[in-house]
Tab-separated table of C-alpha atoms and ligand atoms in Angstrom:
chain	number	residue	atom	x	y	z
A	154	MET	CA	-1.753	16.987	7.537
A	155	VAL	CA	0.134	17.379	4.205
A	156	ARG	CA	3.629	17.497	5.873
A	157	LYS	CA	2.958	14.110	7.484
A	158	ALA	CA	3.189	12.570	4.105
A	159	ALA	CA	6.701	11.496	3.398
A	160	LEU	CA	6.490	13.135	0.002
A	161	PHE	CA	5.878	16.622	1.481
A	162	ALA	CA	7.896	16.451	4.628
A	163	ALA	CA	10.502	18.893	3.269
A	164	LEU	CA	7.891	21.634	2.470
A	165	THR	CA	8.319	25.133	3.892
A	166	ASP	CA	5.342	27.197	5.048
A	167	ASP	CA	5.503	29.094	1.710
A	168	ASP	CA	5.453	25.820	-0.238
A	169	VAL	CA	2.384	24.666	1.680
A	170	ALA	CA	0.659	27.919	0.900
A	171	ALA	CA	1.519	27.596	-2.800
A	172	LEU	CA	0.366	23.902	-2.812
A	173	ARG	CA	-2.998	24.377	-0.986
A	174	PRO	CA	-5.052	25.805	-3.910
A	175	MET	CA	-4.010	22.823	-6.002
A	176	MET	CA	-5.199	20.216	-3.462
A	177	THR	CA	-8.655	18.583	-3.781
A	178	PRO	CA	-9.722	16.675	-0.674
A	179	ALA	CA	-11.929	13.638	-1.220
A	180	ARG	CA	-13.611	11.058	0.999
A	181	VAL	CA	-14.311	7.482	-0.131
A	182	GLY	CA	-15.916	4.437	1.512
A	183	ARG	CA	-15.088	0.700	1.449
A	184	GLY	CA	-15.149	-0.607	-2.084
A	185	ASP	CA	-15.225	2.893	-3.831
A	186	VAL	CA	-12.981	2.986	-6.802
A	187	VAL	CA	-10.731	6.013	-7.026
A	188	PHE	CA	-9.562	5.125	-10.526
A	189	ARG	CA	-9.402	2.030	-12.778
A	190	GLU	CA	-6.446	0.329	-14.375
A	191	GLY	CA	-6.304	1.395	-18.128
A	192	GLU	CA	-7.909	4.842	-17.568
A	193	GLN	CA	-5.946	7.956	-18.470
A	194	GLY	CA	-4.517	9.454	-15.259
A	195	ASP	CA	-4.230	13.131	-14.527
A	196	ARG	CA	-4.009	13.155	-10.754
A	197	LEU	CA	-1.750	11.939	-7.908
A	198	TYR	CA	-3.270	11.087	-4.539
A	199	VAL	CA	-1.887	11.277	-0.956
A	200	ILE	CA	-3.751	9.192	1.737
A	201	THR	CA	-4.427	11.229	4.828
A	202	SER	CA	-6.402	8.392	6.603
A	203	GLY	CA	-7.613	4.951	5.854
A	204	LYS	CA	-6.310	2.447	3.285
A	205	VAL	CA	-6.236	1.910	-0.433
A	206	LYS	CA	-5.557	-1.303	-2.293
A	207	LEU	CA	-3.871	-1.282	-5.734
A	208	GLY	CA	-4.963	-4.229	-7.879
A	209	ARG	CA	-4.376	-5.538	-11.359
A	210	THR	CA	-6.700	-7.802	-13.271
A	211	SER	CA	-5.462	-10.563	-15.604
A	212	SER	CA	-7.122	-11.202	-18.916
A	213	ASP	CA	-9.085	-14.103	-17.463
A	214	GLY	CA	-10.447	-11.920	-14.625
A	215	ARG	CA	-8.108	-12.963	-11.750
A	216	GLU	CA	-7.039	-10.137	-9.429
A	217	ASN	CA	-3.606	-9.503	-7.926
A	218	LEU	CA	-2.953	-6.828	-5.273
A	219	VAL	CA	0.372	-4.971	-5.895
A	220	ALA	CA	0.097	-2.929	-2.632
A	221	ILE	CA	-2.000	-1.825	0.296
A	222	LEU	CA	-1.199	1.764	1.108
A	223	GLY	CA	-1.930	3.716	4.311
A	224	PRO	CA	-1.713	7.245	5.643
A	225	GLY	CA	1.134	9.413	4.344
A	226	GLU	CA	1.641	7.268	1.238
A	227	MET	CA	0.867	8.307	-2.319
A	228	PHE	CA	-0.378	6.689	-5.488
A	229	GLY	CA	-1.021	7.640	-8.996
A	230	GLU	CA	2.527	9.006	-9.579
A	231	LEU	CA	3.465	6.653	-12.405
A	232	SER	CA	1.196	8.319	-14.942
A	233	LEU	CA	2.660	11.695	-13.727
A	234	PHE	CA	6.201	10.738	-14.785
A	235	ASP	CA	5.311	8.450	-17.633
A	236	PRO	CA	2.054	9.765	-19.114
A	237	GLY	CA	-0.072	6.787	-19.982
A	238	PRO	CA	-2.915	4.619	-18.721
A	239	ARG	CA	-3.240	3.808	-14.984
A	240	SER	CA	-1.178	0.693	-14.180
A	241	ALA	CA	-3.587	-0.525	-11.450
A	242	THR	CA	-7.061	0.049	-10.035
A	243	ALA	CA	-7.147	2.082	-6.675
A	244	THR	CA	-9.951	0.983	-4.398
A	245	ALA	CA	-10.655	2.176	-0.831
A	246	VAL	CA	-10.417	-0.719	1.686
A	247	GLY	CA	-12.158	1.223	4.483
A	248	GLU	CA	-13.374	4.833	5.061
A	249	THR	CA	-10.535	6.773	3.515
A	250	THR	CA	-9.667	10.485	3.065
A	251	LEU	CA	-7.382	11.569	0.241
A	252	ILE	CA	-5.852	14.714	-1.187
A	253	GLY	CA	-5.791	14.832	-4.989
A	254	LEU	CA	-3.189	16.850	-6.814
A	255	GLY	CA	-3.484	17.477	-10.603
A	256	HIS	CA	-0.435	16.267	-12.520
A	257	GLU	CA	-0.161	19.534	-14.447
A	258	SER	CA	-0.169	21.792	-11.358
A	259	LEU	CA	2.220	19.503	-9.580
A	260	TYR	CA	4.762	19.668	-12.447
A	261	GLY	CA	4.684	23.500	-12.123
A	262	PHE	CA	5.141	23.111	-8.380
A	263	LEU	CA	8.162	20.826	-8.711
A	264	ASP	CA	9.939	23.418	-10.924
A	265	GLY	CA	12.400	25.084	-8.598
A	266	ARG	CA	11.702	22.784	-5.673
A	267	PRO	CA	14.338	20.100	-6.028
A	268	ALA	CA	13.899	18.793	-2.439
A	269	VAL	CA	10.234	17.793	-3.180
A	270	ALA	CA	11.305	16.265	-6.554
A	271	GLN	CA	14.008	14.291	-4.733
A	272	ALA	CA	11.444	13.009	-2.155
A	273	LEU	CA	9.259	11.809	-5.107
A	274	LEU	CA	12.276	9.960	-6.659
A	275	ARG	CA	13.064	8.455	-3.292
A	276	ALA	CA	9.468	7.153	-2.906
A	277	LEU	CA	9.727	5.743	-6.412
A	278	ALA	CA	13.033	4.019	-5.757
A	279	ARG	CA	11.638	2.487	-2.532
A	280	ARG	CA	8.615	1.234	-4.516
A	281	LEU	CA	10.861	-0.434	-7.040
A	282	ARG	CA	12.898	-2.094	-4.349
A	283	ARG	CA	9.726	-3.448	-2.825
A	284	THR	CA	8.475	-4.681	-6.167
A	285	ASN	CA	11.850	-6.482	-6.742
A	286	ASP	CA	11.519	-8.160	-3.342
A	287	SER	CA	7.973	-9.321	-4.067
A	288	LEU	CA	9.097	-10.660	-7.398
A	289	SER	CA	11.852	-12.668	-5.793
A	290	ASP	CA	9.462	-13.890	-3.187
A	291	LEU	CA	7.032	-15.188	-5.767
A	292	VAL	CA	9.850	-17.065	-7.366
A	293	PHE	CA	11.865	-18.219	-4.375
A	294	THR	CA	9.716	-18.277	-1.264
A	295	ASP	CA	6.865	-20.672	-0.429
A	296	VAL	CA	3.369	-19.539	0.381
A	297	PRO	CA	3.621	-19.640	4.212
A	298	GLY	CA	6.758	-17.585	3.918
A	299	ARG	CA	5.043	-15.066	1.797
A	300	VAL	CA	2.052	-14.944	4.216
A	301	SER	CA	4.299	-14.326	7.076
A	302	LYS	CA	6.097	-11.573	5.185
A	303	ALA	CA	2.769	-9.974	4.176
A	304	LEU	CA	1.648	-9.961	7.849
A	305	LEU	CA	4.851	-8.332	8.900
A	306	ASP	CA	4.577	-5.828	6.165
A	307	LEU	CA	0.966	-4.973	7.096
A	308	SER	CA	2.077	-4.726	10.762
A	309	ALA	CA	4.686	-2.183	9.937
A	310	ARG	CA	2.024	0.086	8.337
A	311	PHE	CA	-1.090	-0.611	10.440
A	312	GLY	CA	0.089	-2.432	13.562
A	313	GLU	CA	-0.669	-1.191	17.068
A	314	PRO	CA	0.600	-2.610	20.341
A	315	GLY	CA	-2.240	-4.622	22.120
A	316	ASP	CA	-2.415	-6.516	25.393
A	317	ASP	CA	-0.777	-9.735	24.141
A	318	GLY	CA	0.733	-8.788	20.771
A	319	LEU	CA	0.754	-6.498	17.796
A	320	LEU	CA	-2.830	-5.843	16.593
A	321	VAL	CA	-2.992	-5.463	12.774
A	322	ALA	CA	-6.391	-4.214	11.714
A	323	HIS	CA	-5.860	-4.790	8.038
A	324	ASP	CA	-9.504	-4.630	7.014
A	325	LEU	CA	-8.878	-7.166	4.231
A	326	THR	CA	-11.120	-10.138	3.426
A	327	GLN	CA	-9.353	-13.598	3.161
A	328	GLU	CA	-9.664	-13.241	-0.593
A	329	GLU	CA	-7.896	-9.915	-0.596
A	330	LEU	CA	-5.120	-11.340	1.630
A	331	ALA	CA	-4.695	-14.143	-0.821
A	332	GLN	CA	-4.509	-11.680	-3.726
A	333	LEU	CA	-1.830	-9.746	-1.871
A	334	VAL	CA	0.211	-12.906	-1.355
A	335	GLY	CA	-0.336	-14.190	-4.866
A	336	ALA	CA	-1.755	-17.515	-3.955
A	337	SER	CA	-5.087	-19.352	-3.660
A	338	ARG	CA	-7.429	-18.525	-0.756
A	339	GLU	CA	-7.225	-22.112	0.441
A	340	THR	CA	-3.418	-22.187	0.544
A	341	VAL	CA	-3.251	-18.863	2.428
A	342	ASN	CA	-5.912	-19.945	4.836
A	343	LYS	CA	-4.052	-23.130	5.484
A	344	ALA	CA	-0.828	-21.161	6.307
A	345	LEU	CA	-2.808	-18.790	8.616
A	346	ALA	CA	-4.420	-21.696	10.435
A	347	ASP	CA	-1.037	-23.338	10.854
A	348	PHE	CA	0.510	-20.111	12.310
A	349	ALA	CA	-2.544	-19.764	14.654
A	350	ALA	CA	-2.179	-23.446	15.740
A	351	ARG	CA	1.479	-22.827	16.545
A	352	GLY	CA	0.539	-19.769	18.685
A	353	TRP	CA	2.313	-17.277	16.379
A	354	ILE	CA	-0.858	-15.329	15.501
A	355	ARG	CA	-4.497	-14.934	16.584
A	356	LEU	CA	-7.062	-14.522	13.757
A	357	GLU	CA	-9.892	-11.993	14.181
A	358	ALA	CA	-12.366	-10.578	11.775
A	359	ARG	CA	-10.493	-8.491	9.204
A	360	ALA	CA	-7.579	-8.308	11.679
A	361	VAL	CA	-4.772	-10.425	13.042
A	362	VAL	CA	-2.798	-10.233	16.306
A	363	LEU	CA	0.905	-11.042	15.923
A	364	LEU	CA	1.831	-12.987	19.074
A	365	ASP	CA	5.325	-14.104	18.021
A	366	VAL	CA	6.983	-11.626	15.645
A	367	ASP	CA	10.405	-13.334	15.876
A	368	ARG	CA	9.070	-16.672	14.599
A	369	LEU	CA	7.133	-14.970	11.793
A	370	ARG	CA	10.280	-13.079	10.810
A	371	ARG	CA	12.259	-16.329	10.689
A	372	ARG	CA	9.571	-18.054	8.693
A	373	SER	CA	9.582	-15.213	6.121
A	374	ARG	CA	13.204	-15.688	5.225
B	252	CMP	P1	-0.549	4.983	-11.824
B	252	CMP	O1	-0.033	4.007	-12.840
B	252	CMP	O2	-0.784	6.398	-12.178
B	252	CMP	O3	-1.968	4.369	-11.258
B	252	CMP	C1	-1.831	3.136	-10.548
B	252	CMP	C2	-0.921	3.407	-9.348
B	252	CMP	O4	-0.627	2.246	-8.544
B	252	CMP	C3	0.533	3.759	-9.892
B	252	CMP	O5	0.427	5.022	-10.509
B	252	CMP	C4	1.258	3.636	-8.643
B	252	CMP	O6	1.072	4.776	-7.819
B	252	CMP	C5	0.669	2.475	-7.901
B	252	CMP	N1	1.505	1.217	-8.164
B	252	CMP	C6	1.636	0.514	-9.328
B	252	CMP	N2	2.423	-0.536	-9.138
B	252	CMP	C7	2.822	-0.440	-7.916
B	252	CMP	C8	3.684	-1.233	-7.095
B	252	CMP	N3	4.242	-2.355	-7.598
B	252	CMP	N4	3.890	-0.932	-5.812
B	252	CMP	C9	3.248	0.167	-5.274
B	252	CMP	N5	2.369	0.942	-5.908
B	252	CMP	C10	2.240	0.606	-7.302
């Protein structure tokens, strides 16, 4: 299970044996908060099943989602490398299982294991690229373009081939989808309804079926 996570793909059997005593498994349900923005962080988490949303709240109480992560992905690593308060609140989107790893023991583990340290750096670099892309999209791309990008992004993580398209069981409410896109619920709903009317997608409860991925891809550029 641990090796499936990109972060630990390079581990040897001995590495896994050394890491096991440091791992704390946890199970959380929809809406459970793993940690809150601003708290002191002492732990990194790897998702083994389910989904976690990472959200930031503005001073006037509005929420923005910086990422929805799925199996094999990690979170809580920023306060490992740059000790300080959590930069986002982590909340389970559905039934989710996690493995927690204390920062201190992970530091010791990384000593003498450059391959694992490199995998962590790679994951951080990938995250920075994504964040830069999202920032540019917020400035340069209209809401329908961002919605279409978000759907494609969710499909890459959670999509499964169905009878007539790619079923993406994202488990998100319309409000959460809007927070991910960085727009109002009304504007995001309008874009979704327009895509559905064109036959590009079919909307289902907390899921969407992508019927025309090519058109969505073109709309996201
Ligand atoms: P940490 O700051 O310890 O706690 C919140 C976590 O959210 C953070 O570590 C990262 O793991 C994750 N996170 C913060 N910002 C982003 C982002 N832009 N993209 C993906 N994950 C993020």
